[in-house]
mmCIF file with all atom_site columns, C-alpha atoms in Angstrom:
data_model
loop_
_atom_site.group_PDB
_atom_site.id
_atom_site.type_symbol
_atom_site.label_atom_id
_atom_site.label_alt_id
_atom_site.label_comp_id
_atom_site.label_asym_id
_atom_site.label_entity_id
_atom_site.label_seq_id
_atom_site.pdbx_PDB_ins_code
_atom_site.Cartn_x
_atom_site.Cartn_y
_atom_site.Cartn_z
_atom_site.occupancy
_atom_site.B_iso_or_equiv
_atom_site.pdbx_formal_charge
_atom_site.auth_seq_id
_atom_site.auth_comp_id
_atom_site.auth_asym_id
_atom_site.auth_atom_id
_atom_site.pdbx_PDB_model_num
ATOM 1   C CA . MET A 1 1   ? -3.914  -9.623  6.318   1.00 37.00 ? 1   MET A CA 1
ATOM 2   C CA . TYR A 1 2   ? -4.698  -6.108  5.152   1.00 39.00 ? 2   TYR A CA 1
ATOM 3   C CA . HIS A 1 3   ? -7.018  -5.022  7.917   1.00 41.00 ? 3   HIS A CA 1
ATOM 4   C CA . HIS A 1 4   ? -4.225  -4.277  10.392  1.00 44.00 ? 4   HIS A CA 1
ATOM 5   C CA . GLY A 1 5   ? -2.774  -1.460  8.308   1.00 48.00 ? 5   GLY A CA 1
ATOM 6   C CA . ILE A 1 6   ? -5.750  -0.134  6.415   1.00 48.00 ? 6   ILE A CA 1
ATOM 7   C CA . LEU A 1 7   ? -8.776  0.006   8.655   1.00 43.00 ? 7   LEU A CA 1
ATOM 8   C CA . SER A 1 8   ? -8.525  2.799   11.147  1.00 42.00 ? 8   SER A CA 1
ATOM 9   C CA . GLU A 1 9   ? -8.268  2.185   14.845  1.00 47.00 ? 9   GLU A CA 1
ATOM 10  C CA . PRO A 1 10  ? -11.394 2.948   16.916  1.00 41.00 ? 10  PRO A CA 1
ATOM 11  C CA . GLY A 1 11  ? -11.689 6.701   17.352  1.00 43.00 ? 11  GLY A CA 1
ATOM 12  C CA . ASP A 1 12  ? -9.348  7.509   14.450  1.00 53.00 ? 12  ASP A CA 1
ATOM 13  C CA . ALA A 1 13  ? -12.003 7.764   11.708  1.00 51.00 ? 13  ALA A CA 1
ATOM 14  C CA . ALA A 1 14  ? -12.173 11.559  12.087  1.00 55.00 ? 14  ALA A CA 1
ATOM 15  C CA . ALA A 1 15  ? -8.406  11.895  11.714  1.00 56.00 ? 15  ALA A CA 1
ATOM 16  C CA . PHE A 1 16  ? -7.694  9.367   8.936   1.00 57.00 ? 16  PHE A CA 1
ATOM 17  C CA . GLY A 1 17  ? -11.016 8.318   7.421   1.00 61.00 ? 17  GLY A CA 1
ATOM 18  C CA . PRO A 1 18  ? -12.410 4.803   7.503   1.00 57.00 ? 18  PRO A CA 1
ATOM 19  C CA . PHE A 1 19  ? -10.184 3.434   4.712   1.00 63.00 ? 19  PHE A CA 1
ATOM 20  C CA . ALA A 1 20  ? -6.782  5.096   4.748   1.00 75.00 ? 20  ALA A CA 1
ATOM 21  C CA . LEU A 1 21  ? -3.367  3.586   4.198   1.00 83.00 ? 21  LEU A CA 1
ATOM 22  C CA . ARG A 1 22  ? -2.119  3.685   7.764   1.00 85.00 ? 22  ARG A CA 1
ATOM 23  C CA . PHE A 1 23  ? 1.267   2.587   8.994   1.00 88.00 ? 23  PHE A CA 1
ATOM 24  C CA . GLN A 1 24  ? 3.364   2.754   12.138  1.00 90.00 ? 24  GLN A CA 1
ATOM 25  C CA . ARG A 1 25  ? 6.589   4.735   12.494  1.00 92.00 ? 25  ARG A CA 1
ATOM 26  C CA . CYS A 1 26  ? 9.194   4.008   15.157  1.00 93.00 ? 26  CYS A CA 1
ATOM 27  C CA . ALA A 1 27  ? 10.153  6.993   17.302  1.00 92.00 ? 27  ALA A CA 1
ATOM 28  C CA . TRP A 1 28  ? 13.623  5.522   17.910  1.00 92.00 ? 28  TRP A CA 1
ATOM 29  C CA . CYS A 1 29  ? 14.855  4.654   14.393  1.00 94.00 ? 29  CYS A CA 1
ATOM 30  C CA . ALA A 1 30  ? 12.118  6.251   12.173  1.00 92.00 ? 30  ALA A CA 1
ATOM 31  C CA . GLY A 1 31  ? 11.526  2.842   10.521  1.00 90.00 ? 31  GLY A CA 1
ATOM 32  C CA . THR A 1 32  ? 8.091   2.152   9.042   1.00 91.00 ? 32  THR A CA 1
ATOM 33  C CA . VAL A 1 33  ? 5.851   -0.858  9.620   1.00 86.00 ? 33  VAL A CA 1
ATOM 34  C CA . PHE A 1 34  ? 2.662   -1.583  7.671   1.00 83.00 ? 34  PHE A CA 1
ATOM 35  C CA . VAL A 1 35  ? 1.299   -4.495  9.687   1.00 80.00 ? 35  VAL A CA 1
ATOM 36  C CA . ARG A 1 36  ? 0.471   -3.618  13.298  1.00 82.00 ? 36  ARG A CA 1
ATOM 37  C CA . ARG A 1 37  ? 3.322   -4.465  15.652  1.00 86.00 ? 37  ARG A CA 1
ATOM 38  C CA . SER A 1 38  ? 4.099   -3.841  19.299  1.00 89.00 ? 38  SER A CA 1
ATOM 39  C CA . LEU A 1 39  ? 7.871   -3.675  18.671  1.00 92.00 ? 39  LEU A CA 1
ATOM 40  C CA . CYS A 1 40  ? 9.816   -2.176  15.773  1.00 92.00 ? 40  CYS A CA 1
ATOM 41  C CA . PRO A 1 41  ? 11.283  -4.990  13.620  1.00 90.00 ? 41  PRO A CA 1
ATOM 42  C CA . ASN A 1 42  ? 14.380  -2.847  12.931  1.00 89.00 ? 42  ASN A CA 1
ATOM 43  C CA . CYS A 1 43  ? 15.470  -1.777  16.413  1.00 93.00 ? 43  CYS A CA 1
ATOM 44  C CA . ALA A 1 44  ? 12.964  -3.401  18.820  1.00 91.00 ? 44  ALA A CA 1
ATOM 45  C CA . GLY A 1 45  ? 11.767  0.060   19.832  1.00 91.00 ? 45  GLY A CA 1
ATOM 46  C CA . GLU A 1 46  ? 8.508   0.191   21.750  1.00 92.00 ? 46  GLU A CA 1
ATOM 47  C CA . GLU A 1 47  ? 7.339   3.651   20.664  1.00 92.00 ? 47  GLU A CA 1
ATOM 48  C CA . LEU A 1 48  ? 5.359   3.099   17.459  1.00 92.00 ? 48  LEU A CA 1
ATOM 49  C CA . THR A 1 49  ? 2.953   5.823   16.374  1.00 90.00 ? 49  THR A CA 1
ATOM 50  C CA . TRP A 1 50  ? 0.263   5.698   13.675  1.00 88.00 ? 50  TRP A CA 1
ATOM 51  C CA . GLU A 1 51  ? 0.562   7.860   10.571  1.00 88.00 ? 51  GLU A CA 1
ATOM 52  C CA . CYS A 1 52  ? -1.400  8.115   7.348   1.00 87.00 ? 52  CYS A CA 1
ATOM 53  C CA . SER A 1 53  ? 0.381   7.510   4.036   1.00 88.00 ? 53  SER A CA 1
ATOM 54  C CA . GLN A 1 54  ? 0.201   10.091  1.258   1.00 89.00 ? 54  GLN A CA 1
ATOM 55  C CA . GLY A 1 55  ? -0.527  7.155   -1.059  1.00 89.00 ? 55  GLY A CA 1
ATOM 56  C CA . MET A 1 56  ? 2.236   7.759   -3.631  1.00 94.00 ? 56  MET A CA 1
ATOM 57  C CA . GLY A 1 57  ? 4.671   5.035   -4.635  1.00 95.00 ? 57  GLY A CA 1
ATOM 58  C CA . HIS A 1 58  ? 5.925   2.863   -7.466  1.00 96.00 ? 58  HIS A CA 1
ATOM 59  C CA . ILE A 1 59  ? 5.376   -0.695  -8.603  1.00 96.00 ? 59  ILE A CA 1
ATOM 60  C CA . HIS A 1 60  ? 8.189   -2.914  -7.358  1.00 96.00 ? 60  HIS A CA 1
ATOM 61  C CA . ASP A 1 61  ? 7.073   -6.145  -9.035  1.00 96.00 ? 61  ASP A CA 1
ATOM 62  C CA . TYR A 1 62  ? 4.059   -8.424  -9.396  1.00 95.00 ? 62  TYR A CA 1
ATOM 63  C CA . LEU A 1 63  ? 2.915   -11.450 -7.417  1.00 94.00 ? 63  LEU A CA 1
ATOM 64  C CA . ARG A 1 64  ? 1.633   -14.218 -9.636  1.00 93.00 ? 64  ARG A CA 1
ATOM 65  C CA . ARG A 1 65  ? -1.400  -16.069 -8.240  1.00 92.00 ? 65  ARG A CA 1
ATOM 66  C CA . PRO A 1 66  ? -2.335  -19.172 -10.282 1.00 93.00 ? 66  PRO A CA 1
ATOM 67  C CA . ARG A 1 67  ? -6.028  -19.781 -10.972 1.00 92.00 ? 67  ARG A CA 1
ATOM 68  C CA . LYS A 1 68  ? -7.331  -23.146 -12.133 1.00 93.00 ? 68  LYS A CA 1
ATOM 69  C CA . GLY A 1 69  ? -8.376  -22.996 -15.786 1.00 94.00 ? 69  GLY A CA 1
ATOM 70  C CA . GLN A 1 70  ? -7.663  -19.247 -16.093 1.00 93.00 ? 70  GLN A CA 1
ATOM 71  C CA . LEU A 1 71  ? -4.768  -16.920 -16.629 1.00 90.00 ? 71  LEU A CA 1
ATOM 72  C CA . PRO A 1 72  ? -2.861  -16.155 -13.405 1.00 89.00 ? 72  PRO A CA 1
ATOM 73  C CA . LEU A 1 73  ? -3.852  -13.122 -11.402 1.00 88.00 ? 73  LEU A CA 1
ATOM 74  C CA . LEU A 1 74  ? -1.072  -10.528 -11.204 1.00 90.00 ? 74  LEU A CA 1
ATOM 75  C CA . LEU A 1 75  ? -1.079  -8.455  -8.017  1.00 92.00 ? 75  LEU A CA 1
ATOM 76  C CA . PRO A 1 76  ? 1.230   -5.432  -7.806  1.00 95.00 ? 76  PRO A CA 1
ATOM 77  C CA . LEU A 1 77  ? 3.751   -5.047  -5.015  1.00 95.00 ? 77  LEU A CA 1
ATOM 78  C CA . VAL A 1 78  ? 3.794   -1.303  -4.388  1.00 95.00 ? 78  VAL A CA 1
ATOM 79  C CA . ASP A 1 79  ? 6.652   0.464   -2.578  1.00 95.00 ? 79  ASP A CA 1
ATOM 80  C CA . LEU A 1 80  ? 5.149   3.512   -0.889  1.00 94.00 ? 80  LEU A CA 1
ATOM 81  C CA . ASP A 1 81  ? 7.230   6.667   -0.532  1.00 94.00 ? 81  ASP A CA 1
ATOM 82  C CA . GLU A 1 82  ? 7.101   6.337   3.257   1.00 92.00 ? 82  GLU A CA 1
ATOM 83  C CA . GLY A 1 83  ? 9.211   3.173   3.085   1.00 91.00 ? 83  GLY A CA 1
ATOM 84  C CA . PHE A 1 84  ? 6.869   0.183   3.273   1.00 91.00 ? 84  PHE A CA 1
ATOM 85  C CA . ARG A 1 85  ? 5.522   -2.269  0.686   1.00 92.00 ? 85  ARG A CA 1
ATOM 86  C CA . VAL A 1 86  ? 1.912   -3.393  0.174   1.00 92.00 ? 86  VAL A CA 1
ATOM 87  C CA . THR A 1 87  ? 0.137   -5.793  -2.141  1.00 92.00 ? 87  THR A CA 1
ATOM 88  C CA . GLY A 1 88  ? -2.955  -4.422  -3.799  1.00 91.00 ? 88  GLY A CA 1
ATOM 89  C CA . ARG A 1 89  ? -4.831  -4.150  -7.055  1.00 92.00 ? 89  ARG A CA 1
ATOM 90  C CA . LEU A 1 90  ? -4.737  -1.785  -10.008 1.00 93.00 ? 90  LEU A CA 1
ATOM 91  C CA . THR A 1 91  ? -7.575  0.087   -11.653 1.00 90.00 ? 91  THR A CA 1
ATOM 92  C CA . ALA A 1 92  ? -8.585  -1.124  -15.113 1.00 83.00 ? 92  ALA A CA 1
ATOM 93  C CA . GLY A 1 93  ? -6.162  -0.783  -17.983 1.00 84.00 ? 93  GLY A CA 1
ATOM 94  C CA . PRO A 1 94  ? -2.979  -2.369  -19.254 1.00 88.00 ? 94  PRO A CA 1
ATOM 95  C CA . LEU A 1 95  ? -0.492  -3.558  -16.640 1.00 89.00 ? 95  LEU A CA 1
ATOM 96  C CA . PRO A 1 96  ? 2.223   -0.949  -16.086 1.00 92.00 ? 96  PRO A CA 1
ATOM 97  C CA . TRP A 1 97  ? 5.901   -1.859  -15.924 1.00 94.00 ? 97  TRP A CA 1
ATOM 98  C CA . PRO A 1 98  ? 7.710   -2.134  -12.598 1.00 94.00 ? 98  PRO A CA 1
ATOM 99  C CA . GLY A 1 99  ? 8.993   1.305   -11.622 1.00 94.00 ? 99  GLY A CA 1
ATOM 100 C CA . THR A 1 100 ? 5.802   3.060   -12.765 1.00 95.00 ? 100 THR A CA 1
ATOM 101 C CA . ARG A 1 101 ? 4.484   5.682   -10.317 1.00 95.00 ? 101 ARG A CA 1
ATOM 102 C CA . VAL A 1 102 ? 1.111   4.865   -8.810  1.00 95.00 ? 102 VAL A CA 1
ATOM 103 C CA . ARG A 1 103 ? -1.309  6.574   -6.448  1.00 93.00 ? 103 ARG A CA 1
ATOM 104 C CA . PHE A 1 104 ? -3.605  5.052   -3.824  1.00 91.00 ? 104 PHE A CA 1
ATOM 105 C CA . GLU A 1 105 ? -7.255  5.519   -4.799  1.00 88.00 ? 105 GLU A CA 1
ATOM 106 C CA . TYR A 1 106 ? -9.461  3.579   -2.391  1.00 84.00 ? 106 TYR A CA 1
ATOM 107 C CA . CYS A 1 107 ? -9.903  0.294   -0.549  1.00 80.00 ? 107 CYS A CA 1
ATOM 108 C CA . THR A 1 108 ? -12.265 -2.448  -1.618  1.00 74.00 ? 108 THR A CA 1
ATOM 109 C CA . GLY A 1 109 ? -14.885 -3.789  0.762   1.00 71.00 ? 109 GLY A CA 1
ATOM 110 C CA . GLY A 1 110 ? -12.345 -6.416  1.832   1.00 70.00 ? 110 GLY A CA 1
ATOM 111 C CA . ALA A 1 111 ? -9.829  -3.643  2.658   1.00 75.00 ? 111 ALA A CA 1
ATOM 112 C CA . VAL A 1 112 ? -7.576  -4.322  -0.351  1.00 83.00 ? 112 VAL A CA 1
ATOM 113 C CA . PRO A 1 113 ? -5.830  -1.135  -1.523  1.00 89.00 ? 113 PRO A CA 1
ATOM 114 C CA . VAL A 1 114 ? -6.468  -0.131  -5.135  1.00 90.00 ? 114 VAL A CA 1
ATOM 115 C CA . PHE A 1 115 ? -3.907  1.960   -7.023  1.00 93.00 ? 115 PHE A CA 1
ATOM 116 C CA . SER A 1 116 ? -3.977  3.853   -10.325 1.00 92.00 ? 116 SER A CA 1
ATOM 117 C CA . VAL A 1 117 ? -1.138  4.881   -12.601 1.00 93.00 ? 117 VAL A CA 1
ATOM 118 C CA . PHE A 1 118 ? 0.043   8.397   -11.774 1.00 89.00 ? 118 PHE A CA 1
ATOM 119 C CA . SER A 1 119 ? 1.406   10.646  -14.470 1.00 79.00 ? 119 SER A CA 1
ATOM 120 C CA . THR A 1 120 ? 2.385   14.306  -14.287 1.00 67.00 ? 120 THR A CA 1
ATOM 121 C CA . ASP A 1 121 ? 1.734   14.553  -18.058 1.00 57.00 ? 121 ASP A CA 1
ATOM 122 C CA . PRO A 1 122 ? -2.008  15.392  -18.497 1.00 54.00 ? 122 PRO A CA 1
ATOM 123 C CA . ALA A 1 123 ? -1.972  13.818  -21.972 1.00 53.00 ? 123 ALA A CA 1
ATOM 124 C CA . ARG A 1 124 ? -0.927  10.428  -20.524 1.00 51.00 ? 124 ARG A CA 1
ATOM 125 C CA . GLY A 1 125 ? -3.263  10.138  -17.556 1.00 47.00 ? 125 GLY A CA 1
ATOM 126 C CA . ARG A 1 126 ? -4.180  11.579  -14.202 1.00 48.00 ? 126 ARG A CA 1
ATOM 127 C CA . GLY A 1 127 ? -1.767  13.883  -12.518 1.00 47.00 ? 127 GLY A CA 1
ATOM 128 C CA . ALA A 1 128 ? -1.261  16.715  -10.103 1.00 45.00 ? 128 ALA A CA 1
#
């Protein structure tokens, strides 16, 4: 599921790195698509180009995955600033509220994006 948007296309490793958050942008309507498509889902445009996300976004909500005999696994739905949504994981720590700013950190071996809470206040966490 994730490999279409995260792993780079052959020959693109120099431009984007092996594990970048990549997405497609339509040249006709400027819509964004995370999963590889041949046509834009918004306007059916055929001119989709690859871009690399800056990795900044906010938590939209959480997906709840039940696990037998354990607490459910909560996976964040992250809305990236470029206009698409991904499911990923969070770095260790308490679960942040929806609306919290997050930053893409890396991809796991299975190409699952991992995000960390982003704060511009140095006393509260990492920031720019």
